[in-house]
Short mmCIF file of C-alpha atoms (C1' of nucleotides) in Angstrom, two decimals:
data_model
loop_
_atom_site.label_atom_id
_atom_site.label_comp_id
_atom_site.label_asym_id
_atom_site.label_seq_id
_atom_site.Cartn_x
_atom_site.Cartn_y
_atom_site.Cartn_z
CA UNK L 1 -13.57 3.34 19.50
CA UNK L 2 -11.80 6.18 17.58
CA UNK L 3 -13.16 9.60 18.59
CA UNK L 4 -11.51 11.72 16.39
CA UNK L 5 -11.56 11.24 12.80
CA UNK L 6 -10.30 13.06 9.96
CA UNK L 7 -11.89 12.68 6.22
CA UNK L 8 -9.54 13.31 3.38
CA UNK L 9 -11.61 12.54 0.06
CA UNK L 10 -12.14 15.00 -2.98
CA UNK L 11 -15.29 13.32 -4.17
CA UNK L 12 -17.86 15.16 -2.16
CA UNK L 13 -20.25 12.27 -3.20
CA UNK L 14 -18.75 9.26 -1.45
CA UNK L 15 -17.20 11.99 1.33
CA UNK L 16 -20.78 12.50 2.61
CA UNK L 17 -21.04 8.77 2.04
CA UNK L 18 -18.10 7.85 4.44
CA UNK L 19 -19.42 10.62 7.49
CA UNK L 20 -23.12 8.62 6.58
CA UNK L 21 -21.57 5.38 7.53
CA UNK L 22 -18.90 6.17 10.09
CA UNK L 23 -21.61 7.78 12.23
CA UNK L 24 -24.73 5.48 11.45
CA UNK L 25 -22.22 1.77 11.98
CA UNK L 26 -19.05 3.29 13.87
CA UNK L 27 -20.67 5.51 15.76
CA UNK L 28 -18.24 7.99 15.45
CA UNK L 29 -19.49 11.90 15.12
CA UNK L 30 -16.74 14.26 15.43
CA UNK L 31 -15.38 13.46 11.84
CA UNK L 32 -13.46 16.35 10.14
CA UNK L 33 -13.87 16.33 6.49
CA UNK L 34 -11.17 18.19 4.03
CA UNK L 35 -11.77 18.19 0.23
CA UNK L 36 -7.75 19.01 -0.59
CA UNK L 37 -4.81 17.67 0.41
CA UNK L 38 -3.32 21.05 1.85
CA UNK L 39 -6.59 21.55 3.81
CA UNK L 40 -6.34 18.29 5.64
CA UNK L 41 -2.82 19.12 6.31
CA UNK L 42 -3.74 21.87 7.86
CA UNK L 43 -6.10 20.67 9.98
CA UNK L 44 -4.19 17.78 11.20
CA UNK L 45 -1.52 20.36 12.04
CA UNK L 46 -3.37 22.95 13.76
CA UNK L 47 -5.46 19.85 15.43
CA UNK L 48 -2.45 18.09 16.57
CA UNK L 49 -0.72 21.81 17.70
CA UNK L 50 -3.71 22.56 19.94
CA UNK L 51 -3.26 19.20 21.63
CA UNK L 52 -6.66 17.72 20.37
CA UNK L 53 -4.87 15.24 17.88
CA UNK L 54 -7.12 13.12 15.71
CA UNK L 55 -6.64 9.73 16.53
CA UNK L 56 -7.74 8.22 12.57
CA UNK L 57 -6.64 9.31 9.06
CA UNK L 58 -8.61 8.52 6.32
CA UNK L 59 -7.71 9.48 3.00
CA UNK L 60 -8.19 8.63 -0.72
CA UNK L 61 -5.04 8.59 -2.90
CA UNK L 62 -5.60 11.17 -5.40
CA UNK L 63 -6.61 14.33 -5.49
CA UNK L 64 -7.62 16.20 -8.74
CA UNK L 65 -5.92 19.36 -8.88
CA UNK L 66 -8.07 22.35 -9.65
CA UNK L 67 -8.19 26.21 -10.01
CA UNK L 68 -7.01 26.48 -5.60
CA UNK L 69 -3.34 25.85 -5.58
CA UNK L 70 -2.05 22.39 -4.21
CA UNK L 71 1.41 21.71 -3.14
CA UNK L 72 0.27 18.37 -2.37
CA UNK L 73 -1.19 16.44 -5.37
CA UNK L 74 -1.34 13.22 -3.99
CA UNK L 75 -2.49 11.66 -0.81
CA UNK L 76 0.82 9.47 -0.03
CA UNK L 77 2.73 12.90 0.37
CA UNK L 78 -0.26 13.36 2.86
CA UNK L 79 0.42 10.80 4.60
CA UNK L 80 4.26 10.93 5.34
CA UNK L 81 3.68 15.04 6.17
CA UNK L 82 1.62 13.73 8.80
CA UNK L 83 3.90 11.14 9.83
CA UNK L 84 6.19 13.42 10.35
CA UNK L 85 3.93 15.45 12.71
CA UNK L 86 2.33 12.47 14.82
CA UNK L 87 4.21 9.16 13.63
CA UNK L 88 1.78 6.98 15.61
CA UNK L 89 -1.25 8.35 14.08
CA UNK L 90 -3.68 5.53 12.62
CA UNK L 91 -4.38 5.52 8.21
CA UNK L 92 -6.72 3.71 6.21
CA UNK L 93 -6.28 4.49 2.78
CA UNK L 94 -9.55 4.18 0.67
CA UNK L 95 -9.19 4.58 -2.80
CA UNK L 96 -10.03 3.34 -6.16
CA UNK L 97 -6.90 1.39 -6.68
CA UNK L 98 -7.34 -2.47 -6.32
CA UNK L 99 -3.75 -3.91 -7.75
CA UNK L 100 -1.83 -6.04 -4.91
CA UNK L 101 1.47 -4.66 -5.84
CA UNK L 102 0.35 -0.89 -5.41
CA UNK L 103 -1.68 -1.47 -2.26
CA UNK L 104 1.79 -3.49 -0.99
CA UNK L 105 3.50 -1.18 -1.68
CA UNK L 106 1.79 0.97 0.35
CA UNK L 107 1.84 -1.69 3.45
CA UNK L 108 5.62 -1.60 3.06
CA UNK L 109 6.66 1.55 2.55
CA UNK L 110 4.37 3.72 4.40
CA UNK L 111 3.14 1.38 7.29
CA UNK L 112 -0.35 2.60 7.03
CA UNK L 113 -2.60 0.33 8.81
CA UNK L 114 -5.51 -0.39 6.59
CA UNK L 115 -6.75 -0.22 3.06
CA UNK L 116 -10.52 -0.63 1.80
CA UNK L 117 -10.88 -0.72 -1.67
CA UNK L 118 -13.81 1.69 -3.24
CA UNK L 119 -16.17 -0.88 -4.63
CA UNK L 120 -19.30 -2.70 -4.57
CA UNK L 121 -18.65 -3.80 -0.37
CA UNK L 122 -16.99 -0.52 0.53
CA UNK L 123 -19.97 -0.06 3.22
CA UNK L 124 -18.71 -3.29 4.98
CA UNK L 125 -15.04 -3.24 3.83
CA UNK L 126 -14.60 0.07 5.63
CA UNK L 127 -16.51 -0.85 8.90
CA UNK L 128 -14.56 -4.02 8.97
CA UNK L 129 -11.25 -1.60 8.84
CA UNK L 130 -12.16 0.27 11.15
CA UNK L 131 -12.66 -2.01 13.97
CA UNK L 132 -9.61 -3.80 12.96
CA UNK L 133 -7.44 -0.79 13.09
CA UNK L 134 -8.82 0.25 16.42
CA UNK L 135 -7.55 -3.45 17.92
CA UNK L 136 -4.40 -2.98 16.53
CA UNK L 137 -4.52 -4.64 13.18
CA UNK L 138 -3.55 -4.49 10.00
CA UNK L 139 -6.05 -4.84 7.74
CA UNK L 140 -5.88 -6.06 4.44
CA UNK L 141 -8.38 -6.02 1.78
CA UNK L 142 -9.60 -9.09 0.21
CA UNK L 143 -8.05 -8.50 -3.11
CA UNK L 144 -4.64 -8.29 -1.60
CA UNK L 145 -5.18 -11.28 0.45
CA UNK L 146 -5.99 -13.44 -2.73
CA UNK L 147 -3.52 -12.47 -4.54
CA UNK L 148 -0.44 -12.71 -1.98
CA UNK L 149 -0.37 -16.40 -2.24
CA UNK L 150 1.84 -16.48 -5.64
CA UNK L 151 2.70 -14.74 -8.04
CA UNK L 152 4.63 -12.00 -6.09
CA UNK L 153 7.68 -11.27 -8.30
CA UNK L 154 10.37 -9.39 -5.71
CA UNK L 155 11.66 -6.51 -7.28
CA UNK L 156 14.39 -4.89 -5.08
CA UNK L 157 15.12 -1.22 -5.37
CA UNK L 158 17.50 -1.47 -8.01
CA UNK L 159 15.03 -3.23 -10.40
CA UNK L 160 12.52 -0.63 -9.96
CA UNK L 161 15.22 2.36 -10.48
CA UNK L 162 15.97 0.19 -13.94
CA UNK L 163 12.29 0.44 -14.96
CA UNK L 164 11.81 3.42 -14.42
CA UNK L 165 15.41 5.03 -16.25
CA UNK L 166 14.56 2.54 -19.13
CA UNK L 167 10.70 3.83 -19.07
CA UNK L 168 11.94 7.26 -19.31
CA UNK L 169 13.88 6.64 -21.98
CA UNK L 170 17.70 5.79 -21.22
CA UNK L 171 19.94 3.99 -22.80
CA UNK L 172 21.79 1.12 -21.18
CA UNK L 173 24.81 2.90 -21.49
CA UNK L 174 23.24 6.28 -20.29
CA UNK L 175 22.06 4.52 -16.80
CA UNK L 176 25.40 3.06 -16.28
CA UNK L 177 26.92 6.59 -17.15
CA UNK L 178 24.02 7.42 -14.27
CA UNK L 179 25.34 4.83 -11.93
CA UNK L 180 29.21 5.20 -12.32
CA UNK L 181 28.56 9.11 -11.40
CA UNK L 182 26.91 8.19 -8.27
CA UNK L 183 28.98 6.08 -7.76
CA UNK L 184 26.08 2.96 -7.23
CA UNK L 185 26.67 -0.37 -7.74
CA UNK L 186 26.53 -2.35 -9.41
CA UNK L 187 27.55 -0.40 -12.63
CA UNK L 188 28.50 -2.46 -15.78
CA UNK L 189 26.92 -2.29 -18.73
CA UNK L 190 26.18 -6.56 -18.94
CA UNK L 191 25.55 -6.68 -15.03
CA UNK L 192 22.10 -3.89 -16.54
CA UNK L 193 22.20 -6.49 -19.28
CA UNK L 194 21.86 -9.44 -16.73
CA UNK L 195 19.16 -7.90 -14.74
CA UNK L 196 17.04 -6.89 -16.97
CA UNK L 197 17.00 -9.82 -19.15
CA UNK L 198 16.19 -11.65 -15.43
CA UNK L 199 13.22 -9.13 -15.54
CA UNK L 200 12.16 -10.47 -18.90
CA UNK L 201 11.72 -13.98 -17.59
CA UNK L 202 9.90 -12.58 -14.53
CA UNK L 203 6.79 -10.35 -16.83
CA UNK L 204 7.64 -13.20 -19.52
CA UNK L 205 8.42 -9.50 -21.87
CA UNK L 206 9.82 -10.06 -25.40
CA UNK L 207 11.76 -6.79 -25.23
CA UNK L 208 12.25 -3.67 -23.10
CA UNK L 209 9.49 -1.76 -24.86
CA UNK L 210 7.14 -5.19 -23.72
CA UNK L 211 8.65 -4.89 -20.25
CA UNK L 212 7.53 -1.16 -19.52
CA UNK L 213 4.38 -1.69 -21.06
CA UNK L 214 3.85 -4.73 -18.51
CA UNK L 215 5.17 -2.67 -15.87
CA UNK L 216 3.04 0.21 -15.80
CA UNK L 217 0.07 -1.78 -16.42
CA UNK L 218 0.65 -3.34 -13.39
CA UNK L 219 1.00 -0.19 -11.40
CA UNK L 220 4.23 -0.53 -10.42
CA UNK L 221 5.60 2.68 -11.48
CA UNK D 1 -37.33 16.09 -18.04
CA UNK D 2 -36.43 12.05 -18.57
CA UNK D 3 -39.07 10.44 -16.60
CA UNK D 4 -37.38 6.72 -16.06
CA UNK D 5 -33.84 6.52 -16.19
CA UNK D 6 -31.37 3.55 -15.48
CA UNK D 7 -27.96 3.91 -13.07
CA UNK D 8 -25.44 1.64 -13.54
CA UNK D 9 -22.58 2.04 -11.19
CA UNK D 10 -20.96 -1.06 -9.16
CA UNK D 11 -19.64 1.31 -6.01
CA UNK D 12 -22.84 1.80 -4.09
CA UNK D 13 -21.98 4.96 -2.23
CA UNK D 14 -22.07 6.56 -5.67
CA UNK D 15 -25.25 4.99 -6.70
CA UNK D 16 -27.37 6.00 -3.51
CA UNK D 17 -25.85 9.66 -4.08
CA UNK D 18 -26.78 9.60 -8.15
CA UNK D 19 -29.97 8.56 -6.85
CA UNK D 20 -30.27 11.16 -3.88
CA UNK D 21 -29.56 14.14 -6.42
CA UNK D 22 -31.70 13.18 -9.69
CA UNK D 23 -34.35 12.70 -6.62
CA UNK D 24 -33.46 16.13 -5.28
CA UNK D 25 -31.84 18.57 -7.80
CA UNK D 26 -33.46 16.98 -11.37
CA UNK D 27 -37.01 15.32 -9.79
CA UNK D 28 -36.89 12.57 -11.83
CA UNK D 29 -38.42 9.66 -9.29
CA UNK D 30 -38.22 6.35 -12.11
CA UNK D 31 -35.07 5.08 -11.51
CA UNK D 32 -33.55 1.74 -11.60
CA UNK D 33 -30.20 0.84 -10.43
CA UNK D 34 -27.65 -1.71 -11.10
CA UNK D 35 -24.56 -2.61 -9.37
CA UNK D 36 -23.40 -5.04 -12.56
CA UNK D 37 -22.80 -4.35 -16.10
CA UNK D 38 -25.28 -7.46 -17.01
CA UNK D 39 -27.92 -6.41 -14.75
CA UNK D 40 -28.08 -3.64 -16.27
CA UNK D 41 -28.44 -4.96 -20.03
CA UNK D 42 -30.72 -7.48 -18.39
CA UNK D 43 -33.37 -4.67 -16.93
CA UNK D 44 -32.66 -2.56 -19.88
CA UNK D 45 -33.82 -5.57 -22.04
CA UNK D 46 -37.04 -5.99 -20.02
CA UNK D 47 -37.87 -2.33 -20.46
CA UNK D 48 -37.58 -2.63 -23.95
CA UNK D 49 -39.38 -5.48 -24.51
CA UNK D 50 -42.16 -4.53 -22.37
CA UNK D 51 -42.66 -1.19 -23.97
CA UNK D 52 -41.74 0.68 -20.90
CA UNK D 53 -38.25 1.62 -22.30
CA UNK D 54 -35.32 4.13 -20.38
CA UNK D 55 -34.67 7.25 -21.57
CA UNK D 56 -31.79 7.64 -20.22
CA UNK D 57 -28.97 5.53 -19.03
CA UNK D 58 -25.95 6.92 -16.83
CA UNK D 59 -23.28 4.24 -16.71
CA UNK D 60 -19.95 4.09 -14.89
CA UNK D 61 -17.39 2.94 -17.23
CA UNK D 62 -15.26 0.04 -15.15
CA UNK D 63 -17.13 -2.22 -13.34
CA UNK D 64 -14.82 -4.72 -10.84
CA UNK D 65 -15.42 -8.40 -11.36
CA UNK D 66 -15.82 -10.50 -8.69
CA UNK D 67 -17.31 -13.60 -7.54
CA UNK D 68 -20.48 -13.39 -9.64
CA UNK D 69 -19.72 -14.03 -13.36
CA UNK D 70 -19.67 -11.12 -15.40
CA UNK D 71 -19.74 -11.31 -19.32
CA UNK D 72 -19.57 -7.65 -19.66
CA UNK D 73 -16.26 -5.92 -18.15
CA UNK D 74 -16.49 -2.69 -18.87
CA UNK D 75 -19.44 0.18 -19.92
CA UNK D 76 -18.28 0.54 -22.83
CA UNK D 77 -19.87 -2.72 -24.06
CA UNK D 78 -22.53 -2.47 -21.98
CA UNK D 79 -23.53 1.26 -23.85
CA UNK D 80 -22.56 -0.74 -27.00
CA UNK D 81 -24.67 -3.65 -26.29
CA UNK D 82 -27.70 -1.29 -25.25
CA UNK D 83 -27.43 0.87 -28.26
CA UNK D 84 -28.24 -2.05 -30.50
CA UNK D 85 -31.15 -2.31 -29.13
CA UNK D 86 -32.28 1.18 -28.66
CA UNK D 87 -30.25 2.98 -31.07
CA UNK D 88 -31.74 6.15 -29.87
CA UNK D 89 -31.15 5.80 -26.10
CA UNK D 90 -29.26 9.45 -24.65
CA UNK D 91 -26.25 7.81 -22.65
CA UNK D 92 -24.32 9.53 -19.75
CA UNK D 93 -21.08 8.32 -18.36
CA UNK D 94 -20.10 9.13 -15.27
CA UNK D 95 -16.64 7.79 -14.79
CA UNK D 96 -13.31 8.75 -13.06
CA UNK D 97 -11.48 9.09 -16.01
CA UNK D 98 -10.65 12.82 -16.67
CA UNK D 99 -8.12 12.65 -19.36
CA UNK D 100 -9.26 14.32 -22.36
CA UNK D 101 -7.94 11.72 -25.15
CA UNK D 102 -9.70 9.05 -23.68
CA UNK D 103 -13.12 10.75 -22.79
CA UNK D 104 -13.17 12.49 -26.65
CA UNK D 105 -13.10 8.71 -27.62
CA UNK D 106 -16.17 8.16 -25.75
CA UNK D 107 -18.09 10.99 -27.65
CA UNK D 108 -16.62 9.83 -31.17
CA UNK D 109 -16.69 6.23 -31.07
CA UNK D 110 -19.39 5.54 -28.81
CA UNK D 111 -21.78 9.09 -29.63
CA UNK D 112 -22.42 9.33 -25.91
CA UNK D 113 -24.66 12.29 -24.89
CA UNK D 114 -23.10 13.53 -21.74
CA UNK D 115 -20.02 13.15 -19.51
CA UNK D 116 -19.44 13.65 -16.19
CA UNK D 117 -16.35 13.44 -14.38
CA UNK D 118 -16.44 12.23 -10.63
CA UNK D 119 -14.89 14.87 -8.54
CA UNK D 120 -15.42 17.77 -6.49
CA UNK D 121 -18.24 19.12 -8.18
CA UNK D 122 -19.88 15.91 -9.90
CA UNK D 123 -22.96 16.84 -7.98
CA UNK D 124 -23.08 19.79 -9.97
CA UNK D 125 -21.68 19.02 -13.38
CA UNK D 126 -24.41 15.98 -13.21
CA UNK D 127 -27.47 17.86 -13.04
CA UNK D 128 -26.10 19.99 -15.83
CA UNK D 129 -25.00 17.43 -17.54
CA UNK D 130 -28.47 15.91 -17.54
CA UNK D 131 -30.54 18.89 -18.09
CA UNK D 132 -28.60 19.68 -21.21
CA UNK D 133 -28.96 16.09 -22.53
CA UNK D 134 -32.33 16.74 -22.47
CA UNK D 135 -32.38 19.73 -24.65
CA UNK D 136 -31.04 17.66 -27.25
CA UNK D 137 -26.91 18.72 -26.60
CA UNK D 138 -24.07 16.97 -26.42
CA UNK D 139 -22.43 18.23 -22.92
CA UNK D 140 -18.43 17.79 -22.61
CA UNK D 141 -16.71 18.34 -19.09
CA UNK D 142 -14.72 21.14 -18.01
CA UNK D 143 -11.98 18.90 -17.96
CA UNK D 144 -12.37 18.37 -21.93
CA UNK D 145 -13.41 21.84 -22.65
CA UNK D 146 -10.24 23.35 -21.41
CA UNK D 147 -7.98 21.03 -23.19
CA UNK D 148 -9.65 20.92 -26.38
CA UNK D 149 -7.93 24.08 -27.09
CA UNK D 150 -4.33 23.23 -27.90
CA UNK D 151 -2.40 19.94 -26.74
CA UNK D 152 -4.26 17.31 -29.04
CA UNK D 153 -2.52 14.90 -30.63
CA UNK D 154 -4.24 13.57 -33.83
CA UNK D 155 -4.09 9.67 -33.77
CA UNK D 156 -5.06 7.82 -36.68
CA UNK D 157 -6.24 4.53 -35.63
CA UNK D 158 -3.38 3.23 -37.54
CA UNK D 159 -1.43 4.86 -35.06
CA UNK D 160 -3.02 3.94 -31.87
CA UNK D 161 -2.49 0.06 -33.69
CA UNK D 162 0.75 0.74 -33.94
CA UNK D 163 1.68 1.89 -30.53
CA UNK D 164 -0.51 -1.19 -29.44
CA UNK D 165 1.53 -3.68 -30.90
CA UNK D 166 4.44 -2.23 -29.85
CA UNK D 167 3.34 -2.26 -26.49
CA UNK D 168 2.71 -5.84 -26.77
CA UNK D 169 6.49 -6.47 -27.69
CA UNK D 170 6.08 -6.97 -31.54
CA UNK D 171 9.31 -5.97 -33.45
CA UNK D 172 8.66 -3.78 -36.14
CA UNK D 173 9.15 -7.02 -38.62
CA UNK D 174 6.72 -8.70 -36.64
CA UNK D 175 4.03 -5.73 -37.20
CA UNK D 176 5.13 -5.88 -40.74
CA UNK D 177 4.32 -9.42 -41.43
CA UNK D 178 0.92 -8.96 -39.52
CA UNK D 179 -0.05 -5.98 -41.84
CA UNK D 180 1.11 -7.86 -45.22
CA UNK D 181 -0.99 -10.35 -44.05
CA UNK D 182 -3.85 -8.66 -43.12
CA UNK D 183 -3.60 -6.71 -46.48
CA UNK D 184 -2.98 -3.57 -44.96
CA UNK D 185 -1.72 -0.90 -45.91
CA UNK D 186 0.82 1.19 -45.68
CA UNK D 187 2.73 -2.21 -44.52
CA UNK D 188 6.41 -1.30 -45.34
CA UNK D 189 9.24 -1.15 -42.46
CA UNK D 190 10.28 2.11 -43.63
CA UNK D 191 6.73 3.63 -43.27
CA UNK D 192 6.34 1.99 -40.30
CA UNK D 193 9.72 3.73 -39.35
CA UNK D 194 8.74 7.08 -40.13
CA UNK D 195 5.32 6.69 -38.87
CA UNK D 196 6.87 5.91 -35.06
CA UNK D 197 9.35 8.53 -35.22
CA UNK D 198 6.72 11.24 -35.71
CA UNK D 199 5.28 9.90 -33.05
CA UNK D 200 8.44 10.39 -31.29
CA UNK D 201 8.56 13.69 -32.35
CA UNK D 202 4.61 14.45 -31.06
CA UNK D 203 5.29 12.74 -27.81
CA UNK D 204 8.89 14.16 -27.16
CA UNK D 205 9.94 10.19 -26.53
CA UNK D 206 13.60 9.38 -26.80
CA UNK D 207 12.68 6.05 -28.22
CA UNK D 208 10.56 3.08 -28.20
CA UNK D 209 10.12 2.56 -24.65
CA UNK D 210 9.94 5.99 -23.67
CA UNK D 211 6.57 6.36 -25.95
CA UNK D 212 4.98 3.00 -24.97
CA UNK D 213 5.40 4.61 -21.46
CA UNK D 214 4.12 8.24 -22.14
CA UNK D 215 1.47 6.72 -24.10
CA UNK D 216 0.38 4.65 -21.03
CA UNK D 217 0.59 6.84 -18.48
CA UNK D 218 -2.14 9.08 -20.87
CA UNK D 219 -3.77 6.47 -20.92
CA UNK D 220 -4.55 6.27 -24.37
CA UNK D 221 -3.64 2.09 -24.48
"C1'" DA J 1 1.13 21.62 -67.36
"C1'" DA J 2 4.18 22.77 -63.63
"C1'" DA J 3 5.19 23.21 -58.94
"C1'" DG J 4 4.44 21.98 -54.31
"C1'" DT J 5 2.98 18.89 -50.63
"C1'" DC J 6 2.13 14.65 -48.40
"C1'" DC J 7 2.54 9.79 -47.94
"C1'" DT J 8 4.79 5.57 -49.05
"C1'" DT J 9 8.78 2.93 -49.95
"C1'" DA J 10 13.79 1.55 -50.44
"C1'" DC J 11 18.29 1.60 -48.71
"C1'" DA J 12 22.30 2.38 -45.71
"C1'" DG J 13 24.94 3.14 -41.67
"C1'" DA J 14 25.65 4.10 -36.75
"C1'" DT J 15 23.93 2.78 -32.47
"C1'" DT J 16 21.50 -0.18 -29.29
"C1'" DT J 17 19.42 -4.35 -27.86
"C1'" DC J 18 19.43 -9.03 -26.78
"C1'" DC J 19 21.52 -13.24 -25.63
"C1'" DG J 20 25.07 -16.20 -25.49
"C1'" DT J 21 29.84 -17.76 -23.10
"C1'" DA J 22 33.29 -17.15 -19.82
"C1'" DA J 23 36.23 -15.11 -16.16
"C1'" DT J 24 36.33 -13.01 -11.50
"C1'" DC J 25 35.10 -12.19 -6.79
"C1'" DG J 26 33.05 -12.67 -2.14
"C1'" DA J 27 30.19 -15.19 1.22
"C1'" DG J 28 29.02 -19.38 3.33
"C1'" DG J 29 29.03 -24.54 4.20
"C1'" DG J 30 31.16 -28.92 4.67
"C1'" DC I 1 40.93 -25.08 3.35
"C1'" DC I 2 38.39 -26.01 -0.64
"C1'" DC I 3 34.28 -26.03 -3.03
"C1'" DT I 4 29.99 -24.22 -4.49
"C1'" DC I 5 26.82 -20.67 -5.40
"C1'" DG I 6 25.35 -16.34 -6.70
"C1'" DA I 7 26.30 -11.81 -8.34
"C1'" DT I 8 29.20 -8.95 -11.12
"C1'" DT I 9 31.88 -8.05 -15.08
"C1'" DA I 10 33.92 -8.56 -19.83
"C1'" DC I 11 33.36 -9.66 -24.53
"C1'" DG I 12 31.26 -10.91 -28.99
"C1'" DG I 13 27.83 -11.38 -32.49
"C1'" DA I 14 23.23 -11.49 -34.60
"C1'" DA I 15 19.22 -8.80 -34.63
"C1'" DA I 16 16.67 -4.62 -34.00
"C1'" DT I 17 16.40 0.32 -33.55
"C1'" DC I 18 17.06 4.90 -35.00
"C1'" DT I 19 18.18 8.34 -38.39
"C1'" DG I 20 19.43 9.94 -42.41
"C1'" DT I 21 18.85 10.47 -47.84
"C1'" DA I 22 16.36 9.71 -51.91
"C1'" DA I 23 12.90 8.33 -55.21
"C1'" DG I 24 8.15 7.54 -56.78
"C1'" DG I 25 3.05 8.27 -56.68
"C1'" DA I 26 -1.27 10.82 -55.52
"C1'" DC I 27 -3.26 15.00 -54.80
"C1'" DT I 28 -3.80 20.12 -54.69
"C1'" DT I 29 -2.64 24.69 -56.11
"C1'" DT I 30 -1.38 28.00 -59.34
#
DNA sequence: AAAGTCCTTACAGATTTCCGTAATCGAGGG
DNA sequence: CCCTCGATTACGGAAATCTGTAAGGACTTT
């Protein structure tokens, strides 16, 4: 089993509750708790410099920002820092957020290896991780493996760089203005047209203002 | 001090450490906990009924569904269900939600007695919270506190209907037919016109779908 | 009573959105 | 080689948005 674990959680309630269960079901006991984002950074860094690396990263997504200074506000810029320190070094992310697409997202794009869900069954959820993790796995939770059957629209990077120009505010012609000057394509005005009416049918949105709304209910940006 | 209080919070780390600290830090020993929003009503009923009734209720507000069938979603019904019954019950919430729009909303609309944000120092902020409930105040968090200052936007509800409908896609002829029938007023496009660009104008939005997104991500829809 | 303010409403024009049709181009299969 | 398919692009038109000006009513202030 893991030996060396690092605790990256801001709620002091449920980060005494994760040290409760990792050493009372894991038994695991040299678990390294950090409150901020920075802090954790630091001791992964100074852990990892001394040659004692910790072998497990578990961390929440958000942090609240408060009077101490953070330069790191959220726990996914935690996690690629790190990377970029130790890329081999096992994550679980445990956080409140239960929507597929976000939790994919995270799968995809930062390859972290597991994901419990804060919730009623977090207890077992997170043992369950844990083990899994330590064969090798990649452990989803439930609610992810429910909903990956259907209803997986695939947005490619360009659809997601459309929401989020038109969800700031742009124009058509302003992103294509955007586009033409870095030199992306493609770049016509009707090809923006085409794309995001095909974005329309996916949400079923009435209108751009519908779409957005969708959108960032969803979680995806 | 409140001598039998209910908890109602799904995420049972949280509930064994609400539990731990009114034990501990506030020695109240009568408490009840539920991990659903109908359990909760359920016991809450039985109290009453029995002549035994809580004095005090801390609720989470968001409470995941899952395979047991929940009629109540959310705390907010659940405090609005209880209160009909026990007009006079003192309610705390305890909830992750720190933004300030949506937690004032709580105090005005639902006349809760306390909030407490989950964080760093919830611990803290909870027995406070729940000692100055039982003086008879009305305790706001930090987090409201602070912002109360400067930064609030005043939304009529008309507003907050507006930027809901929009948000659902309706073109401002569509929201004008709905008001005219509805007998609402004011119900003319060119109020409704003004009406959105001063919101544009309070939310620094470029247009439509620029506010429906700031709005979101404040989470005030 | 007069002046000022705020909200509602009407109207108009420039811009943007939305949704068609149609032409072009490149990749891949028969 | 030709044909199809999908993606890109161009273009046009009805509808909607956004932004002005202006006028009327309710209310307060002086």
């Amino acid at each position: 089993m893991f030996t060396k674990v690092l605790v990256a959680e801001d709620y002091e309630i449920a980060n005494q509750g994760i040290v409760k269960v990792l050493n009372d079901e894991v038994k695991i006991y040299n678990i390294h708790e950090a409150q901020y984002c920075d802090d954790a950074y630091l001791k992964f860094r100074k852990a990892h410099q001394e040659e004692e690396p910790f072998e497990l990263l578990i961390t929440d997504l958000s942090f609240k920002e408060n009077h101490k200074v953070q330069t790191r506000t959220s726990g996914i810029e935690l996690i690629q820092d790190i990377r970029k320190i130790q890329p081999d070094i096992n994550v679980i992310v445990y956080s409140q957020e239960s929507r597929p697409d976000k939790i994919n997202m995270l799968f995809q794009k930062l390859n972290i290896n597991g994901y419990v869900c804060k919730g009623q069954h977090a207890i077992k959820e997170l043992v369950h991780c844990i083990q899994g993790v330590y064969k090798g796995n990649i452990v989803l939770p439930p609610e992810v493996k429910d909903a990956n059957q259907d209803n997986i629209i695939n947005l490619d990077d360009f659809d997601i760089m459309l929401l989020e120009e038109l969800a700031l505010g742009f124009t058509k012609k302003e992103i294509v203005q955007k586009l033409k000057k870095q030199k992306i394509s493609p770049n016509s005005e009707s090809t923006i047209d085409k794309r995001v009416s095909k974005l329309f049918d996916d949400f079923k949105a009435k209108n751009t203002t519908h779409l957005v709304a969708i959108v960032k209910d969803l979680g995806l940006l």
